[in-house]
Structure formats: structure tokens, C-alpha cells
């Protein structure tokens, strides 16, 4: 699916999403799950063709008959990694089970809100005037929080320009996608004067201890994304002082149940949390919006309207209303692909009987 605008991060430029969707069919109901792995292993080790392979060869064949989402987790635990693939499978099974039970994902997870505030993640662009136009457009649409992607050479200047043009009141944060090292601490401290909500994943994925060192050098709160692949990682990062905010992305941590565990952990420790995104279609977005409605999600998520990503989404589009997205209330994730639109973008289908 082509993106409406190229999305540049410190690790590369996405111009389309190659989406793997899982559809689980049981005698009682059907369920959908989206795999957020990208085409190439640049954000993490996973990539979409690898996810399809591990699902086909290992994960799907390991499912017990009549599995619920908890049983899926137990059945998949022996297989290391591949969390995005596992999340898609868990989500599809969960959706089918909740549809059969007539229960929404939000109610199942413990959502306490009927809408969630919408943030937007803005990629690296060619010039500061272009960036200011993009930010202005999203603020006009009602986004309540702006996130700027940064990398060495595109950090202090764009942040300063956005602050100068839009003021100190705009909730603003940055995401480095692991582009810096601890040697850059002095440079990153130059961001302190701009009153950012947080800096997301400044250092490498496996540098949790270094993030704790960096935290002593910055006043900007550190938020971890890539470093946190499980509730255990989150507990370690919190107790080391490596972060004071956590980006919770279900795909990165192996599922919605694990995402909820991390939410609970953050809440118990008074650590701020928000729901991250991976340029999802309406399928993954619906589930993320339900998750983000839990009470511990204290900051706006990377949850934007469908049209920020795609001209035509495969579900009825999510739309901003007064800076918020509405939590679906129907059974399961509450949305389904529109068959004709899905057909148009489908490049391959594979049926795997159990
Ligand atoms: O680091 O949060 C990230 C998209 C792809 C890969 C990594 C990230 C992102 C985003 C997009 O920032 C967030 C969204 O879905 O709007
Ligand atoms: Mg990130």
C-alpha cells in the first residue's frame, strides 16, 4: 500500500507498506491481525517475508486447537523472537474469540476511555520551511502532539524552528530511532532548552545501561522504543533509570497481552506510557486505539487518522474528531477490511489449515 508521503527516519525511507494480514477462521467467528514488520530489517530484525515464513513453518503449526489468546502466548513461547509475527497471530485469534463472545477488545483489555488523543509522527524532510508547512498542516487538522523524527544533522535546528514558529505550548517530542551514541550526550543536551516531552530511543537498541548514563546528562525525559521487547526489559530499564517514559507497541513486544503487562508495570511505577505505531492500516490501528484507551496511557500516542498514511485504507477510515480517535465498540477490534478494497491491494493469499 503506497504511503501518502514518504516517511523518512534515521534508518531509512518508507514509501509503501508491504502488509501481512492474518485472518483466523474458526467455526464460531473470524478474526484479523496485522503484522507490523516492515519490508527490510531496519527498525528491528524482523521483516515481512521473514514473518510470513516463521508463521507458516513454526508459529501457526504450533497452535493448539481451540486456542484462546493466552494459549497462543504459551504455545509460541518456545520460539525465540519474531514478536511482530507472534503479535499478528495473537491479535487475530483474540479478535475471533472476542467476536464469538460479543466483547470488544477495549472492554477485554480494560479500556477506561471512549476516545484517545491523536499524535502525529513527522518524518525527516528536505528543508526546514517544508517541515514547518507539514507541522502547520497537522496542527490545523487538530493533532494534539507533534513528534519529529531526528538524526545527526537534523535535530537541534528543526526543533528550534518548530518552537520559534509554533511556540512552547505545542506538545513536542523527538524520535532518533537509535541514531546516536553516548558520545553525543553533549549535543543532545542542546535539546534541553526546548521543553520537549521526551526524546525517544536516542541510543542503540541494546544500550539500556548507556541510556541510564545519558539520562543523568539530559533534562529531556528519555523514552525507550526499540530497547523494550518485553515486560522484563521494561522492568530492567525502569529500575536502572534508563527511561522515564515507555513507548508501548504491541508488535514490538509480542502481543497485546504483553503490551498490557508493560502498561500495568509502568502504571504501578508511575512511569509515563503511550501507544506507539508502525504505520498500521485500519486493522492494526483499531487494536492500538483500544489498547491506548487503558488508563495508564498518560501521553498521546502515535495514533493518527487513516489519511495521514493512506489515500484509501482497507477499513473504513479512522478520522480525527477534535484531536481524538474514537475507540471502536463493536465485537473484537470492531472493524473489518472492506472486501473490494482489500482485493485491490492483495498480492498473495495463502490458506493454512490446522
Ligand atoms: O520509531 O516509532 C517509530 C514508524 C515505523 C517504524 C518506527 C516508528 C514509526 C513511527 C510511526 O514513528 C508512528 C505511526 O504509526 O504514526
Ligand atoms: Mg520510535
Short mmCIF file of C-alpha atoms and ligand atoms in Angstrom, two decimals:
data_model
loop_
_atom_site.label_atom_id
_atom_site.label_comp_id
_atom_site.label_asym_id
_atom_site.label_seq_id
_atom_site.Cartn_x
_atom_site.Cartn_y
_atom_site.Cartn_z
CA UNK A 1 0.00 0.00 0.00
CA UNK A 2 1.56 3.30 -1.05
CA UNK A 3 2.03 5.85 1.73
CA UNK A 4 0.58 9.30 1.03
CA UNK A 5 4.01 10.79 1.69
CA UNK A 6 7.44 9.17 2.04
CA UNK A 7 8.31 8.57 5.70
CA UNK A 8 12.00 9.16 6.43
CA UNK A 9 13.59 8.09 9.69
CA UNK A 10 17.21 7.82 10.77
CA UNK A 11 17.20 4.21 9.45
CA UNK A 12 15.64 4.72 6.03
CA UNK A 13 12.74 5.94 3.92
CA UNK A 14 9.45 4.09 3.60
CA UNK A 15 7.35 4.87 0.55
CA UNK A 16 4.92 1.96 0.91
CA UNK A 17 3.86 -0.68 3.35
CA UNK A 18 4.01 -4.30 2.42
CA UNK A 19 1.34 -5.52 4.83
CA UNK A 20 0.92 -9.06 6.08
CA UNK A 21 -2.60 -9.62 7.42
CA UNK A 22 -3.66 -12.71 9.27
CA UNK A 23 -7.22 -13.94 9.08
CA UNK A 24 -8.17 -16.64 11.56
CA UNK A 25 -11.28 -18.66 10.72
CA UNK A 26 -12.95 -20.73 13.44
CA UNK A 27 -16.38 -22.37 13.38
CA UNK A 28 -17.74 -19.50 15.52
CA UNK A 29 -16.10 -16.41 14.04
CA UNK A 30 -13.29 -14.87 12.02
CA UNK A 31 -10.58 -12.61 13.32
CA UNK A 32 -7.98 -10.28 11.82
CA UNK A 33 -4.46 -9.40 12.89
CA UNK A 34 -1.88 -7.12 11.27
CA UNK A 35 1.83 -7.82 11.21
CA UNK A 36 3.76 -4.56 11.52
CA UNK A 37 7.09 -5.91 10.27
CA UNK A 38 8.50 -3.67 7.55
CA UNK A 39 9.88 -4.87 4.21
CA UNK A 40 13.50 -4.70 5.41
CA UNK A 41 15.04 -5.46 8.84
CA UNK A 42 16.00 -1.83 9.59
CA UNK A 43 13.80 -0.90 12.56
CA UNK A 44 14.33 -4.31 14.17
CA UNK A 45 15.49 -7.74 12.99
CA UNK A 46 12.06 -8.63 11.66
CA UNK A 47 10.93 -8.17 8.06
CA UNK A 48 7.66 -9.07 6.45
CA UNK A 49 8.76 -12.05 4.35
CA UNK A 50 10.58 -13.45 7.38
CA UNK A 51 7.40 -13.05 9.43
CA UNK A 52 5.39 -14.93 6.80
CA UNK A 53 7.98 -17.70 6.84
CA UNK A 54 8.10 -18.15 10.63
CA UNK A 55 4.30 -18.02 10.84
CA UNK A 56 3.92 -20.66 8.12
CA UNK A 57 6.67 -23.00 9.30
CA UNK A 58 6.62 -22.69 13.09
CA UNK A 59 4.05 -20.45 14.74
CA UNK A 60 0.78 -21.46 13.09
CA UNK A 61 1.56 -25.22 13.23
CA UNK A 62 2.26 -24.87 16.98
CA UNK A 63 -1.23 -23.57 17.75
CA UNK A 64 -3.38 -25.90 19.83
CA UNK A 65 -6.94 -26.48 18.65
CA UNK A 66 -9.45 -24.03 20.18
CA UNK A 67 -6.66 -21.72 21.36
CA UNK A 68 -7.58 -18.52 23.13
CA UNK A 69 -5.11 -15.62 23.19
CA UNK A 70 -3.48 -16.79 26.43
CA UNK A 71 -2.98 -20.29 24.98
CA UNK A 72 -1.47 -18.74 21.85
CA UNK A 73 1.09 -16.99 24.03
CA UNK A 74 2.01 -20.23 25.80
CA UNK A 75 2.24 -22.17 22.52
CA UNK A 76 4.51 -19.57 20.91
CA UNK A 77 6.80 -19.01 23.90
CA UNK A 78 9.39 -21.69 22.92
CA UNK A 79 10.12 -19.82 19.67
CA UNK A 80 12.61 -17.03 20.23
CA UNK A 81 11.97 -13.54 18.97
CA UNK A 82 9.68 -12.92 15.98
CA UNK A 83 7.48 -10.79 18.16
CA UNK A 84 5.76 -8.97 15.32
CA UNK A 85 4.75 -12.27 13.74
CA UNK A 86 3.52 -13.55 17.12
CA UNK A 87 1.54 -10.37 17.72
CA UNK A 88 -0.31 -10.72 14.42
CA UNK A 89 -1.28 -14.29 15.27
CA UNK A 90 -2.31 -13.48 18.84
CA UNK A 91 -4.32 -10.48 17.62
CA UNK A 92 -6.20 -12.50 15.00
CA UNK A 93 -7.04 -15.28 17.47
CA UNK A 94 -8.06 -12.72 20.08
CA UNK A 95 -10.26 -10.89 17.57
CA UNK A 96 -12.01 -14.13 16.55
CA UNK A 97 -12.56 -15.14 20.18
CA UNK A 98 -13.92 -11.75 21.18
CA UNK A 99 -16.22 -11.63 18.15
CA UNK A 100 -17.58 -15.04 19.12
CA UNK A 101 -18.12 -13.74 22.67
CA UNK A 102 -19.59 -10.41 21.51
CA UNK A 103 -16.99 -8.47 23.51
CA UNK A 104 -14.92 -5.52 22.27
CA UNK A 105 -11.13 -5.55 22.51
CA UNK A 106 -11.26 -2.34 24.52
CA UNK A 107 -13.53 -3.89 27.17
CA UNK A 108 -11.45 -7.07 27.22
CA UNK A 109 -8.21 -5.14 27.78
CA UNK A 110 -9.70 -2.81 30.37
CA UNK A 111 -10.08 0.43 28.43
CA UNK A 112 -11.34 3.32 30.51
CA UNK A 113 -11.84 5.93 27.76
CA UNK A 114 -14.07 6.04 24.69
CA UNK A 115 -11.59 8.10 22.68
CA UNK A 116 -7.84 8.61 22.60
CA UNK A 117 -5.84 11.72 21.77
CA UNK A 118 -4.11 11.71 18.41
CA UNK A 119 -0.43 12.45 17.96
CA UNK A 120 1.42 12.53 14.66
CA UNK A 121 4.90 11.33 13.79
CA UNK A 122 6.60 13.51 11.20
CA UNK A 123 9.42 12.11 9.09
CA UNK A 124 12.63 13.86 8.16
CA UNK A 125 12.08 16.21 5.22
CA UNK A 126 14.37 18.14 2.86
CA UNK A 127 14.21 21.58 4.45
CA UNK A 128 13.04 23.48 7.50
CA UNK A 129 10.44 25.55 5.56
CA UNK A 130 8.95 22.28 4.29
CA UNK A 131 8.88 20.89 7.85
CA UNK A 132 7.12 24.00 9.16
CA UNK A 133 4.44 23.63 6.46
CA UNK A 134 3.92 19.97 7.38
CA UNK A 135 3.66 20.77 11.10
CA UNK A 136 1.24 23.64 10.40
CA UNK A 137 -0.98 21.32 8.36
CA UNK A 138 -1.20 18.69 11.11
CA UNK A 139 -1.86 21.29 13.81
CA UNK A 140 -4.70 22.65 11.66
CA UNK A 141 -6.12 19.13 11.43
CA UNK A 142 -6.21 19.05 15.22
CA UNK A 143 -3.31 16.80 16.19
CA UNK A 144 -2.61 17.37 19.87
CA UNK A 145 1.05 16.33 19.84
CA UNK A 146 3.84 16.53 17.31
CA UNK A 147 6.73 14.08 17.08
CA UNK A 148 9.69 14.93 14.89
CA UNK A 149 12.00 12.25 13.60
CA UNK A 150 15.59 13.30 14.16
CA UNK A 151 19.05 12.09 13.17
CA UNK A 152 22.54 13.57 13.36
CA UNK A 153 22.40 16.70 11.19
CA UNK A 154 18.60 17.04 11.60
CA UNK A 155 17.96 17.64 15.27
CA UNK A 156 18.54 20.96 17.06
CA UNK A 157 17.74 23.19 14.06
CA UNK A 158 14.34 21.67 13.17
CA UNK A 159 13.31 21.58 16.84
CA UNK A 160 14.31 25.22 17.31
CA UNK A 161 12.46 26.22 14.12
CA UNK A 162 9.26 24.45 15.23
CA UNK A 163 9.45 26.05 18.68
CA UNK A 164 10.09 29.51 17.21
CA UNK A 165 7.19 29.24 14.78
CA UNK A 166 4.57 27.43 16.92
CA UNK A 167 5.58 28.36 20.46
CA UNK A 168 6.36 26.48 23.63
CA UNK A 169 2.80 25.30 24.21
CA UNK A 170 2.70 22.72 21.41
CA UNK A 171 3.37 19.28 22.94
CA UNK A 172 6.52 18.32 21.06
CA UNK A 173 8.80 15.29 21.18
CA UNK A 174 11.54 13.76 19.04
CA UNK A 175 12.44 10.23 17.95
CA UNK A 176 16.02 9.31 16.97
CA UNK A 177 15.45 5.62 16.21
CA UNK A 178 18.78 4.71 17.81
CA UNK A 179 20.88 7.09 15.70
CA UNK A 180 23.22 8.45 18.42
CA UNK A 181 25.85 7.19 20.86
CA UNK A 182 26.67 8.26 24.39
CA UNK A 183 29.45 10.40 22.89
CA UNK A 184 26.65 12.64 21.57
CA UNK A 185 25.34 13.40 25.09
CA UNK A 186 26.63 16.98 24.99
CA UNK A 187 24.99 17.59 21.65
CA UNK A 188 21.68 16.04 22.72
CA UNK A 189 21.70 18.25 25.83
CA UNK A 190 21.27 21.19 23.44
CA UNK A 191 17.67 19.98 23.04
CA UNK A 192 17.03 20.61 26.76
CA UNK A 193 16.13 24.26 26.27
CA UNK A 194 13.16 23.42 24.04
CA UNK A 195 10.96 21.84 26.70
CA UNK A 196 10.38 18.59 24.83
CA UNK A 197 8.00 15.99 26.28
CA UNK A 198 10.66 13.36 25.66
CA UNK A 199 13.41 12.09 23.42
CA UNK A 200 12.62 8.62 22.07
CA UNK A 201 15.31 5.96 21.64
CA UNK A 202 18.37 8.19 21.26
CA UNK A 203 20.87 5.29 21.57
CA UNK A 204 21.14 1.77 20.21
CA UNK A 205 18.51 -0.88 20.92
CA UNK A 206 20.81 -2.90 23.21
CA UNK A 207 22.23 0.11 25.08
CA UNK A 208 19.87 0.15 28.08
CA UNK A 209 22.72 0.86 30.51
CA UNK A 210 24.03 3.67 28.30
CA UNK A 211 20.55 5.21 28.26
CA UNK A 212 20.72 5.32 32.07
CA UNK A 213 24.02 7.20 31.77
CA UNK A 214 22.54 9.56 29.20
CA UNK A 215 19.56 10.24 31.48
CA UNK A 216 21.91 11.83 34.02
CA UNK A 217 23.17 14.23 31.32
CA UNK A 218 19.81 15.46 29.95
CA UNK A 219 16.80 17.20 31.43
CA UNK A 220 14.66 15.98 28.48
CA UNK A 221 12.97 12.75 29.64
CA UNK A 222 14.18 9.62 27.86
CA UNK A 223 11.58 7.32 26.30
CA UNK A 224 12.50 3.86 25.04
CA UNK A 225 11.04 2.21 21.97
CA UNK A 226 13.37 -0.31 20.24
CA UNK A 227 15.07 -1.30 23.54
CA UNK A 228 11.88 -2.63 25.14
CA UNK A 229 10.83 -6.01 23.73
CA UNK A 230 9.14 -7.40 26.85
CA UNK A 231 7.84 -6.56 30.30
CA UNK A 232 11.19 -7.83 31.65
CA UNK A 233 13.07 -5.29 29.53
CA UNK A 234 10.71 -2.58 30.72
CA UNK A 235 11.27 -3.57 34.36
CA UNK A 236 15.04 -3.55 33.85
CA UNK A 237 15.00 -0.17 32.10
CA UNK A 238 12.82 1.39 34.79
CA UNK A 239 14.89 0.07 37.66
CA UNK A 240 18.15 1.17 36.01
CA UNK A 241 16.77 4.66 35.41
CA UNK A 242 17.24 4.23 31.66
CA UNK A 243 13.87 5.79 30.85
CA UNK A 244 11.07 7.72 32.48
CA UNK A 245 8.65 7.10 29.60
CA UNK A 246 7.87 3.96 27.60
CA UNK A 247 6.58 3.71 24.04
CA UNK A 248 4.36 0.61 24.08
CA UNK A 249 4.00 -1.01 20.66
CA UNK A 250 2.22 -4.38 20.68
CA UNK A 251 4.13 -5.65 17.63
CA UNK A 252 7.50 -4.92 19.20
CA UNK A 253 6.70 -6.73 22.46
CA UNK A 254 4.99 -9.86 21.11
CA UNK A 255 1.33 -9.08 21.59
CA UNK A 256 -1.50 -7.12 23.14
CA UNK A 257 -1.34 -9.13 26.36
CA UNK A 258 2.35 -8.37 26.79
CA UNK A 259 1.64 -4.74 25.91
CA UNK A 260 -0.93 -4.67 28.70
CA UNK A 261 1.61 -6.15 31.14
CA UNK A 262 4.01 -3.33 30.30
CA UNK A 263 1.19 -0.83 30.71
CA UNK A 264 0.44 -2.26 34.16
CA UNK A 265 4.10 -2.17 35.12
CA UNK A 266 4.51 1.45 34.03
CA UNK A 267 1.35 2.44 35.85
CA UNK A 268 2.47 0.75 39.05
CA UNK A 269 5.80 2.60 38.89
CA UNK A 270 4.35 5.98 37.90
CA UNK A 271 6.22 5.80 34.59
CA UNK A 272 4.52 7.59 31.70
CA UNK A 273 3.45 5.44 28.74
CA UNK A 274 1.98 5.96 25.32
CA UNK A 275 0.96 3.77 22.43
CA UNK A 276 3.40 3.70 19.53
CA UNK A 277 2.56 3.00 15.92
CA UNK A 278 4.07 1.31 12.87
CA UNK A 279 2.10 2.96 10.05
CA UNK A 280 -0.73 0.49 10.56
CA UNK A 281 -3.75 0.00 8.36
CA UNK A 282 -7.16 0.26 10.00
CA UNK A 283 -6.79 -3.32 11.27
CA UNK A 284 -3.77 -2.69 13.46
CA UNK A 285 -4.92 0.85 14.22
CA UNK A 286 -8.27 -0.33 15.61
CA UNK A 287 -6.48 -2.64 18.05
CA UNK A 288 -3.94 0.03 19.03
CA UNK A 289 -6.68 2.59 19.68
CA UNK A 290 -8.40 0.09 22.01
CA UNK A 291 -5.12 -0.51 23.86
CA UNK A 292 -4.36 3.22 24.11
CA UNK A 293 -7.69 3.70 25.93
CA UNK A 294 -6.27 1.95 29.02
CA UNK A 295 -5.83 4.31 31.97
CA UNK A 296 -2.03 4.16 32.16
CA UNK A 297 -1.53 5.64 28.68
CA UNK A 298 -0.79 9.06 30.04
CA UNK A 299 0.59 10.70 26.88
CA UNK A 300 -0.86 10.98 23.34
CA UNK A 301 0.13 8.09 21.10
CA UNK A 302 1.40 7.82 17.53
CA UNK A 303 -2.21 7.30 16.53
CA UNK A 304 -3.16 9.36 13.52
CA UNK A 305 -6.11 9.39 11.16
CA UNK A 306 -6.01 6.88 8.29
CA UNK A 307 -5.43 9.60 5.70
CA UNK A 308 -2.14 10.59 7.31
CA UNK A 309 -0.88 7.23 5.98
CA UNK A 310 -3.03 6.02 3.07
CA UNK A 311 -5.27 7.56 0.44
CA UNK A 312 -7.51 4.52 0.79
CA UNK A 313 -7.34 2.44 3.95
CA UNK A 314 -8.54 -1.15 3.83
CA UNK A 315 -11.09 -0.49 6.60
CA UNK A 316 -13.46 2.43 6.97
CA UNK A 317 -11.01 5.24 7.71
CA UNK A 318 -10.18 6.43 11.21
CA UNK A 319 -10.81 10.15 11.36
CA UNK A 320 -9.82 12.82 13.84
CA UNK A 321 -12.62 14.31 15.82
CA UNK A 322 -11.50 17.24 17.93
CA UNK A 323 -7.96 15.83 18.04
CA UNK A 324 -9.09 12.35 19.07
CA UNK A 325 -9.79 8.94 17.57
CA UNK A 326 -12.86 7.06 18.75
CA UNK A 327 -12.35 3.64 20.32
CA UNK A 328 -14.32 1.07 18.32
CA UNK A 329 -17.11 -0.53 20.35
CA UNK A 330 -18.10 -3.46 18.11
CA UNK A 331 -17.06 -7.03 18.95
CA UNK A 332 -13.35 -7.80 18.68
CA UNK A 333 -11.34 -4.99 17.09
CA UNK A 334 -14.64 -3.58 15.82
CA UNK A 335 -13.58 -3.09 12.20
CA UNK A 336 -13.08 -5.34 9.19
CA UNK A 337 -11.42 -4.94 5.82
CA UNK A 338 -13.71 -3.73 3.05
CA UNK A 339 -13.60 -6.75 0.68
CA UNK A 340 -13.31 -4.81 -2.62
CA UNK A 341 -10.56 -2.56 -1.29
CA UNK A 342 -8.71 -5.49 0.24
CA UNK A 343 -8.93 -7.36 -3.09
CA UNK A 344 -7.44 -4.43 -4.92
CA UNK A 345 -4.28 -4.32 -2.78
CA UNK A 346 -3.90 -8.07 -2.23
CA UNK A 347 -0.85 -9.56 -3.93
CA UNK A 348 -0.96 -13.08 -2.47
CA UNK A 349 -3.18 -15.26 -0.30
CA UNK A 350 -2.20 -18.42 1.48
CA UNK A 351 -4.53 -20.73 3.44
CA UNK A 352 -3.02 -22.81 6.23
CA UNK A 353 -5.42 -25.41 7.64
CA UNK A 354 -4.75 -26.58 11.20
O1 LIG B 1 10.03 4.57 15.79
O2 LIG B 1 8.04 4.99 16.32
C1 LIG B 1 8.86 4.62 15.48
C2 LIG B 1 7.09 4.01 12.16
C3 LIG B 1 7.77 2.92 11.70
C4 LIG B 1 8.81 2.41 12.44
C5 LIG B 1 9.16 3.01 13.66
C6 LIG B 1 8.46 4.10 14.12
C7 LIG B 1 7.43 4.64 13.34
C8 LIG B 1 6.69 5.84 13.67
C9 LIG B 1 5.33 5.98 13.05
O3 LIG B 1 7.15 6.75 14.32
C10 LIG B 1 4.25 6.13 14.01
C11 LIG B 1 2.88 5.99 13.38
O4 LIG B 1 2.47 4.86 13.07
O5 LIG B 1 2.24 7.02 13.18
MG1 LIG B 2 10.19 5.17 17.80
#
